[in-house]
Amino acid sequence: MLHELKIDEDLRAVTVDGVSIELTPREYDLLAFLAARPWRIFSRDQLLRQVWVSRSERPRPATVTEFVHRLRAKTEGSVGSPRRLVTVRGAGYRFESGERPDRSPSLAQSGAHLSPDATIVSVDGIIHYASAASLKLLAANDSEVVGQNFFTFVGPASISAAIIRGVSIITGHSPRAAKMWILRADGVEVLVEMASMPVLWREQQATQVMMWALDCDHSVSQPNNVVQQYG
């Protein structure tokens, strides 16, 4: 049986079936971050960068696994058979809440326009959508990016790796996040962490790419809802 989980963001409080659960500040941050982004997969490195914001306090990736195990024990009562904080083999973790969203042929359903991250959607290698954050990362405007081949913005040293990722996406897989060099419109190369996944875009098979510059710290952002409930 899946217990009812409620997260009160104002009070930073969590209850399971109406019973208050005591969490450490970092356990709460990790749970709230994943719960605010249901069904999205995050690698351990991504979670370290997003949740453990300060570089001075950032621990080893294995620490994320330890914290996930703690949260499972406290919120689900089961470490070995989780139903909410789920491990995606070879990729990371995701928070499963309610019904899994349908893969709709719209960008809104893919979640790209809702993401604060640098996000690009391409069809057959041609970019059809670029978020404001991705345009800033690429030092370009929308007209300089949309309609271009994605490989235009891949650094020479990362072309081979990007091709391999593309083949994996075409076959329906979501390769694990990896470090890649991105070539900005002004010719400057930027090292990013890149995560890719297959999505649908206007009834076409597409690729959604998210990028995070590795020389930047990222803060944890939470939605405005006061209480989130997960049945």
PDB file of C-alpha atoms in Angstrom:
ATOM      1  CA  MET A   1       0.000   0.000   0.000  1.00  0.00           C
ATOM      2  CA  LEU A   2       1.327   3.444  -0.968  1.00  0.00           C
ATOM      3  CA  HIS A   3       1.065   5.843   1.970  1.00  0.00           C
ATOM      4  CA  GLU A   4      -0.204   9.416   1.595  1.00  0.00           C
ATOM      5  CA  LEU A   5       2.707  11.851   1.624  1.00  0.00           C
ATOM      6  CA  LYS A   6       2.274  15.589   2.234  1.00  0.00           C
ATOM      7  CA  ILE A   7       5.002  18.213   1.974  1.00  0.00           C
ATOM      8  CA  ASP A   8       4.360  21.616   3.556  1.00  0.00           C
ATOM      9  CA  GLU A   9       6.895  23.956   1.979  1.00  0.00           C
ATOM     10  CA  ASP A  10       6.207  26.916   4.284  1.00  0.00           C
ATOM     11  CA  LEU A  11       6.838  24.849   7.396  1.00  0.00           C
ATOM     12  CA  ARG A  12       9.375  22.528   5.716  1.00  0.00           C
ATOM     13  CA  ALA A  13       7.338  19.719   7.233  1.00  0.00           C
ATOM     14  CA  VAL A  14       6.486  16.232   5.938  1.00  0.00           C
ATOM     15  CA  THR A  15       3.691  13.923   7.029  1.00  0.00           C
ATOM     16  CA  VAL A  16       2.898  10.344   6.027  1.00  0.00           C
ATOM     17  CA  ASP A  17      -0.727   9.286   6.566  1.00  0.00           C
ATOM     18  CA  GLY A  18      -1.099  12.315   8.824  1.00  0.00           C
ATOM     19  CA  VAL A  19       1.897  11.425  10.997  1.00  0.00           C
ATOM     20  CA  SER A  20       4.751  13.924  11.169  1.00  0.00           C
ATOM     21  CA  ILE A  21       8.061  12.582   9.868  1.00  0.00           C
ATOM     22  CA  GLU A  22      11.298  13.968  11.265  1.00  0.00           C
ATOM     23  CA  LEU A  23      13.773  14.791   8.505  1.00  0.00           C
ATOM     24  CA  THR A  24      17.131  16.499   8.574  1.00  0.00           C
ATOM     25  CA  PRO A  25      17.343  19.760   6.576  1.00  0.00           C
ATOM     26  CA  ARG A  26      19.228  18.040   3.752  1.00  0.00           C
ATOM     27  CA  GLU A  27      16.814  15.081   3.683  1.00  0.00           C
ATOM     28  CA  TYR A  28      13.944  17.538   3.342  1.00  0.00           C
ATOM     29  CA  ASP A  29      15.719  19.464   0.568  1.00  0.00           C
ATOM     30  CA  LEU A  30      16.327  16.281  -1.421  1.00  0.00           C
ATOM     31  CA  LEU A  31      12.747  15.015  -1.013  1.00  0.00           C
ATOM     32  CA  ALA A  32      11.212  18.403  -1.868  1.00  0.00           C
ATOM     33  CA  PHE A  33      13.423  18.818  -4.936  1.00  0.00           C
ATOM     34  CA  LEU A  34      12.493  15.411  -6.390  1.00  0.00           C
ATOM     35  CA  ALA A  35       8.811  15.684  -5.446  1.00  0.00           C
ATOM     36  CA  ALA A  36       8.555  19.048  -7.234  1.00  0.00           C
ATOM     37  CA  ARG A  37       9.768  17.346 -10.434  1.00  0.00           C
ATOM     38  CA  PRO A  38       7.853  14.041 -10.557  1.00  0.00           C
ATOM     39  CA  TRP A  39       8.932  11.388 -13.070  1.00  0.00           C
ATOM     40  CA  ARG A  40      12.072  13.295 -14.059  1.00  0.00           C
ATOM     41  CA  ILE A  41      15.287  11.306 -13.695  1.00  0.00           C
ATOM     42  CA  PHE A  42      18.250  12.922 -11.940  1.00  0.00           C
ATOM     43  CA  SER A  43      21.722  11.445 -11.689  1.00  0.00           C
ATOM     44  CA  ARG A  44      23.557  11.531  -8.382  1.00  0.00           C
ATOM     45  CA  ASP A  45      25.886  14.238  -9.711  1.00  0.00           C
ATOM     46  CA  GLN A  46      22.913  16.362 -10.768  1.00  0.00           C
ATOM     47  CA  LEU A  47      21.339  16.015  -7.329  1.00  0.00           C
ATOM     48  CA  LEU A  48      24.599  16.966  -5.639  1.00  0.00           C
ATOM     49  CA  ARG A  49      24.768  20.105  -7.740  1.00  0.00           C
ATOM     50  CA  GLN A  50      21.100  21.018  -7.313  1.00  0.00           C
ATOM     51  CA  VAL A  51      20.550  20.127  -3.644  1.00  0.00           C
ATOM     52  CA  TRP A  52      23.993  20.408  -2.091  1.00  0.00           C
ATOM     53  CA  VAL A  53      24.404  23.927  -3.446  1.00  0.00           C
ATOM     54  CA  SER A  54      27.616  24.985  -1.727  1.00  0.00           C
ATOM     55  CA  ARG A  55      30.726  23.500  -3.311  1.00  0.00           C
ATOM     56  CA  SER A  56      32.455  23.440   0.075  1.00  0.00           C
ATOM     57  CA  GLU A  57      29.826  21.087   1.514  1.00  0.00           C
ATOM     58  CA  ARG A  58      29.274  18.923  -1.567  1.00  0.00           C
ATOM     59  CA  PRO A  59      29.974  15.287  -0.643  1.00  0.00           C
ATOM     60  CA  ARG A  60      30.679  12.239  -2.779  1.00  0.00           C
ATOM     61  CA  PRO A  61      27.944  10.842  -5.094  1.00  0.00           C
ATOM     62  CA  ALA A  62      27.564   7.808  -2.806  1.00  0.00           C
ATOM     63  CA  THR A  63      26.143  10.153  -0.187  1.00  0.00           C
ATOM     64  CA  VAL A  64      23.083  10.713  -2.385  1.00  0.00           C
ATOM     65  CA  THR A  65      22.389   6.983  -2.315  1.00  0.00           C
ATOM     66  CA  GLU A  66      22.615   7.017   1.466  1.00  0.00           C
ATOM     67  CA  PHE A  67      20.165   9.915   1.727  1.00  0.00           C
ATOM     68  CA  VAL A  68      17.704   8.234  -0.662  1.00  0.00           C
ATOM     69  CA  HIS A  69      17.810   5.089   1.485  1.00  0.00           C
ATOM     70  CA  ARG A  70      17.079   7.175   4.587  1.00  0.00           C
ATOM     71  CA  LEU A  71      14.131   8.880   2.916  1.00  0.00           C
ATOM     72  CA  ARG A  72      12.717   5.560   1.740  1.00  0.00           C
ATOM     73  CA  ALA A  73      12.905   4.172   5.255  1.00  0.00           C
ATOM     74  CA  LYS A  74      11.207   7.221   6.740  1.00  0.00           C
ATOM     75  CA  THR A  75       8.525   7.879   4.106  1.00  0.00           C
ATOM     76  CA  GLU A  76       7.809   4.438   2.659  1.00  0.00           C
ATOM     77  CA  GLY A  77       8.926   2.049   5.365  1.00  0.00           C
ATOM     78  CA  SER A  78      10.789   0.026   2.747  1.00  0.00           C
ATOM     79  CA  VAL A  79      14.313   0.480   1.443  1.00  0.00           C
ATOM     80  CA  GLY A  80      14.378  -2.611  -0.750  1.00  0.00           C
ATOM     81  CA  SER A  81      11.046  -2.198  -2.586  1.00  0.00           C
ATOM     82  CA  PRO A  82      10.453   1.540  -3.042  1.00  0.00           C
ATOM     83  CA  ARG A  83       7.302   2.722  -4.785  1.00  0.00           C
ATOM     84  CA  ARG A  84       7.895   6.468  -4.698  1.00  0.00           C
ATOM     85  CA  LEU A  85      11.654   7.196  -4.589  1.00  0.00           C
ATOM     86  CA  VAL A  86      12.651   4.859  -7.394  1.00  0.00           C
ATOM     87  CA  THR A  87      16.070   3.933  -8.747  1.00  0.00           C
ATOM     88  CA  VAL A  88      16.436   4.064 -12.528  1.00  0.00           C
ATOM     89  CA  ARG A  89      19.289   1.665 -13.242  1.00  0.00           C
ATOM     90  CA  GLY A  90      22.300   3.358 -14.799  1.00  0.00           C
ATOM     91  CA  ALA A  91      20.651   6.799 -14.729  1.00  0.00           C
ATOM     92  CA  GLY A  92      19.739   7.938 -11.204  1.00  0.00           C
ATOM     93  CA  TYR A  93      16.552   8.495  -9.229  1.00  0.00           C
ATOM     94  CA  ARG A  94      13.048   9.784  -9.820  1.00  0.00           C
ATOM     95  CA  PHE A  95       9.994  10.562  -7.701  1.00  0.00           C
ATOM     96  CA  GLU A  96       6.891   8.728  -8.908  1.00  0.00           C
ATOM     97  CA  SER A  97       3.652  10.503  -8.093  1.00  0.00           C
ATOM     98  CA  GLY A  98       0.207   9.430  -9.269  1.00  0.00           C
ATOM     99  CA  GLU A  99      -0.323   8.391 -12.857  1.00  0.00           C
ATOM    100  CA  ARG A 100       2.643   8.640 -15.168  1.00  0.00           C
ATOM    101  CA  PRO A 101       2.043  11.456 -17.675  1.00  0.00           C
ATOM    102  CA  ASP A 102       1.172  10.392 -21.196  1.00  0.00           C
ATOM    103  CA  ARG A 103       3.753  11.014 -23.882  1.00  0.00           C
ATOM    104  CA  SER A 104       1.713  13.663 -25.647  1.00  0.00           C
ATOM    105  CA  PRO A 105       2.784  15.237 -28.946  1.00  0.00           C
ATOM    106  CA  SER A 106       3.109  18.660 -27.332  1.00  0.00           C
ATOM    107  CA  LEU A 107       6.020  20.452 -25.758  1.00  0.00           C
ATOM    108  CA  ALA A 108       3.975  21.272 -22.676  1.00  0.00           C
ATOM    109  CA  GLN A 109       3.569  17.563 -21.974  1.00  0.00           C
ATOM    110  CA  SER A 110       7.297  16.976 -22.413  1.00  0.00           C
ATOM    111  CA  GLY A 111       7.889  19.499 -19.641  1.00  0.00           C
ATOM    112  CA  ALA A 112      10.513  21.500 -21.540  1.00  0.00           C
ATOM    113  CA  HIS A 113       8.777  24.867 -21.241  1.00  0.00           C
ATOM    114  CA  LEU A 114       8.276  24.306 -17.497  1.00  0.00           C
ATOM    115  CA  SER A 115      11.948  23.650 -16.828  1.00  0.00           C
ATOM    116  CA  PRO A 116      14.170  26.458 -15.473  1.00  0.00           C
ATOM    117  CA  ASP A 117      17.154  24.663 -16.991  1.00  0.00           C
ATOM    118  CA  ALA A 118      18.781  25.243 -20.375  1.00  0.00           C
ATOM    119  CA  THR A 119      16.565  23.027 -22.535  1.00  0.00           C
ATOM    120  CA  ILE A 120      16.521  22.302 -26.280  1.00  0.00           C
ATOM    121  CA  VAL A 121      14.153  20.110 -28.312  1.00  0.00           C
ATOM    122  CA  SER A 122      15.285  18.847 -31.720  1.00  0.00           C
ATOM    123  CA  VAL A 123      13.669  16.726 -34.448  1.00  0.00           C
ATOM    124  CA  ASP A 124      16.042  14.800 -36.705  1.00  0.00           C
ATOM    125  CA  GLY A 125      18.848  16.952 -35.384  1.00  0.00           C
ATOM    126  CA  ILE A 126      17.138  20.276 -36.178  1.00  0.00           C
ATOM    127  CA  ILE A 127      16.353  22.486 -33.188  1.00  0.00           C
ATOM    128  CA  HIS A 128      12.628  23.281 -32.843  1.00  0.00           C
ATOM    129  CA  TYR A 129      12.626  24.809 -29.354  1.00  0.00           C
ATOM    130  CA  ALA A 130      15.187  26.568 -27.164  1.00  0.00           C
ATOM    131  CA  SER A 131      14.417  27.846 -23.671  1.00  0.00           C
ATOM    132  CA  ALA A 132      15.537  31.283 -22.504  1.00  0.00           C
ATOM    133  CA  ALA A 133      18.161  29.631 -20.290  1.00  0.00           C
ATOM    134  CA  SER A 134      19.579  27.693 -23.248  1.00  0.00           C
ATOM    135  CA  LEU A 135      19.779  30.858 -25.353  1.00  0.00           C
ATOM    136  CA  LYS A 136      21.697  32.558 -22.561  1.00  0.00           C
ATOM    137  CA  LEU A 137      24.043  29.574 -22.293  1.00  0.00           C
ATOM    138  CA  LEU A 138      24.638  29.635 -26.053  1.00  0.00           C
ATOM    139  CA  ALA A 139      25.026  33.443 -26.117  1.00  0.00           C
ATOM    140  CA  ALA A 140      22.483  33.570 -28.935  1.00  0.00           C
ATOM    141  CA  ASN A 141      18.955  34.698 -29.721  1.00  0.00           C
ATOM    142  CA  ASP A 142      16.062  32.501 -30.750  1.00  0.00           C
ATOM    143  CA  SER A 143      16.491  33.070 -34.479  1.00  0.00           C
ATOM    144  CA  GLU A 144      20.153  32.023 -34.276  1.00  0.00           C
ATOM    145  CA  VAL A 145      19.296  28.701 -32.629  1.00  0.00           C
ATOM    146  CA  VAL A 146      15.876  27.477 -33.754  1.00  0.00           C
ATOM    147  CA  GLY A 147      16.141  25.903 -37.194  1.00  0.00           C
ATOM    148  CA  GLN A 148      19.842  25.122 -36.795  1.00  0.00           C
ATOM    149  CA  ASN A 149      21.383  21.653 -36.579  1.00  0.00           C
ATOM    150  CA  PHE A 150      22.057  20.749 -32.974  1.00  0.00           C
ATOM    151  CA  PHE A 151      25.629  19.753 -33.827  1.00  0.00           C
ATOM    152  CA  THR A 152      26.318  23.366 -34.760  1.00  0.00           C
ATOM    153  CA  PHE A 153      26.541  24.004 -31.037  1.00  0.00           C
ATOM    154  CA  VAL A 154      28.597  20.951 -30.057  1.00  0.00           C
ATOM    155  CA  GLY A 155      32.304  21.497 -29.447  1.00  0.00           C
ATOM    156  CA  PRO A 156      34.700  19.553 -31.730  1.00  0.00           C
ATOM    157  CA  ALA A 157      35.992  17.429 -28.849  1.00  0.00           C
ATOM    158  CA  SER A 158      32.457  16.221 -28.062  1.00  0.00           C
ATOM    159  CA  ILE A 159      31.129  15.506 -31.566  1.00  0.00           C
ATOM    160  CA  SER A 160      31.788  11.746 -31.399  1.00  0.00           C
ATOM    161  CA  ALA A 161      30.172  11.422 -27.966  1.00  0.00           C
ATOM    162  CA  ALA A 162      27.179  13.474 -29.139  1.00  0.00           C
ATOM    163  CA  ILE A 163      26.680  11.192 -32.144  1.00  0.00           C
ATOM    164  CA  ILE A 164      26.685   8.133 -29.887  1.00  0.00           C
ATOM    165  CA  ARG A 165      24.106   9.811 -27.627  1.00  0.00           C
ATOM    166  CA  GLY A 166      21.973  10.608 -30.665  1.00  0.00           C
ATOM    167  CA  VAL A 167      21.936   6.993 -31.783  1.00  0.00           C
ATOM    168  CA  SER A 168      20.920   5.912 -28.278  1.00  0.00           C
ATOM    169  CA  ILE A 169      18.051   8.439 -28.256  1.00  0.00           C
ATOM    170  CA  ILE A 170      16.788   7.243 -31.652  1.00  0.00           C
ATOM    171  CA  THR A 171      16.489   3.717 -30.249  1.00  0.00           C
ATOM    172  CA  GLY A 172      14.319   5.029 -27.408  1.00  0.00           C
ATOM    173  CA  HIS A 173      16.916   5.135 -24.627  1.00  0.00           C
ATOM    174  CA  SER A 174      17.825   7.947 -22.240  1.00  0.00           C
ATOM    175  CA  PRO A 175      21.619   7.850 -21.889  1.00  0.00           C
ATOM    176  CA  ARG A 176      23.058   8.836 -18.544  1.00  0.00           C
ATOM    177  CA  ALA A 177      24.124  12.455 -18.079  1.00  0.00           C
ATOM    178  CA  ALA A 178      27.624  13.223 -19.318  1.00  0.00           C
ATOM    179  CA  LYS A 179      30.079  16.096 -19.592  1.00  0.00           C
ATOM    180  CA  MET A 180      30.103  17.708 -23.031  1.00  0.00           C
ATOM    181  CA  TRP A 181      31.667  20.755 -24.661  1.00  0.00           C
ATOM    182  CA  ILE A 182      29.131  23.222 -26.102  1.00  0.00           C
ATOM    183  CA  LEU A 183      30.147  25.793 -28.711  1.00  0.00           C
ATOM    184  CA  ARG A 184      28.478  29.153 -28.119  1.00  0.00           C
ATOM    185  CA  ALA A 185      27.459  31.484 -30.935  1.00  0.00           C
ATOM    186  CA  ASP A 186      30.446  33.720 -30.134  1.00  0.00           C
ATOM    187  CA  GLY A 187      32.869  30.813 -30.586  1.00  0.00           C
ATOM    188  CA  VAL A 188      33.535  30.238 -26.868  1.00  0.00           C
ATOM    189  CA  GLU A 189      33.408  26.619 -25.689  1.00  0.00           C
ATOM    190  CA  VAL A 190      31.611  25.855 -22.419  1.00  0.00           C
ATOM    191  CA  LEU A 191      31.789  22.606 -20.454  1.00  0.00           C
ATOM    192  CA  VAL A 192      28.307  21.421 -19.485  1.00  0.00           C
ATOM    193  CA  GLU A 193      26.608  18.399 -18.030  1.00  0.00           C
ATOM    194  CA  MET A 194      24.092  17.152 -20.584  1.00  0.00           C
ATOM    195  CA  ALA A 195      21.060  14.948 -20.069  1.00  0.00           C
ATOM    196  CA  SER A 196      19.005  13.724 -23.047  1.00  0.00           C
ATOM    197  CA  MET A 197      15.733  11.870 -23.441  1.00  0.00           C
ATOM    198  CA  PRO A 198      13.361  10.871 -26.263  1.00  0.00           C
ATOM    199  CA  VAL A 199      10.109  12.855 -26.367  1.00  0.00           C
ATOM    200  CA  LEU A 200       7.285  13.576 -28.775  1.00  0.00           C
ATOM    201  CA  TRP A 201       7.088  16.958 -30.501  1.00  0.00           C
ATOM    202  CA  ARG A 202       4.054  17.671 -32.694  1.00  0.00           C
ATOM    203  CA  GLU A 203       3.556  13.960 -33.310  1.00  0.00           C
ATOM    204  CA  GLN A 204       7.197  13.476 -34.242  1.00  0.00           C
ATOM    205  CA  GLN A 205       9.930  11.578 -32.420  1.00  0.00           C
ATOM    206  CA  ALA A 206      12.206  14.205 -30.890  1.00  0.00           C
ATOM    207  CA  THR A 207      15.103  14.647 -28.481  1.00  0.00           C
ATOM    208  CA  GLN A 208      14.955  16.847 -25.404  1.00  0.00           C
ATOM    209  CA  VAL A 209      18.344  18.002 -24.132  1.00  0.00           C
ATOM    210  CA  MET A 210      18.998  19.718 -20.806  1.00  0.00           C
ATOM    211  CA  MET A 211      22.330  21.386 -20.040  1.00  0.00           C
ATOM    212  CA  TRP A 212      23.948  22.743 -16.902  1.00  0.00           C
ATOM    213  CA  ALA A 213      27.170  24.789 -17.045  1.00  0.00           C
ATOM    214  CA  LEU A 214      29.659  23.088 -14.747  1.00  0.00           C
ATOM    215  CA  ASP A 215      31.294  26.309 -13.588  1.00  0.00           C
ATOM    216  CA  CYS A 216      28.037  27.630 -12.095  1.00  0.00           C
ATOM    217  CA  ASP A 217      26.328  26.891  -8.786  1.00  0.00           C
ATOM    218  CA  HIS A 218      22.612  26.184  -8.922  1.00  0.00           C
ATOM    219  CA  SER A 219      20.089  26.940  -6.221  1.00  0.00           C
ATOM    220  CA  VAL A 220      17.165  24.742  -5.293  1.00  0.00           C
ATOM    221  CA  SER A 221      13.913  26.213  -6.537  1.00  0.00           C
ATOM    222  CA  GLN A 222      10.554  25.114  -5.248  1.00  0.00           C
ATOM    223  CA  PRO A 223       7.044  25.764  -6.633  1.00  0.00           C
ATOM    224  CA  ASN A 224       4.669  28.168  -4.918  1.00  0.00           C
ATOM    225  CA  ASN A 225       2.184  25.581  -3.629  1.00  0.00           C
ATOM    226  CA  VAL A 226       2.013  25.631   0.145  1.00  0.00           C
ATOM    227  CA  VAL A 227       1.298  21.940   0.539  1.00  0.00           C
ATOM    228  CA  GLN A 228       1.996  19.162  -1.909  1.00  0.00           C
ATOM    229  CA  GLN A 229       0.117  15.904  -1.463  1.00  0.00           C
ATOM    230  CA  TYR A 230       1.093  12.567  -2.972  1.00  0.00           C
ATOM    231  CA  GLY A 231      -1.382   9.746  -2.547  1.00  0.00           C
TER     232      GLY A 231
END
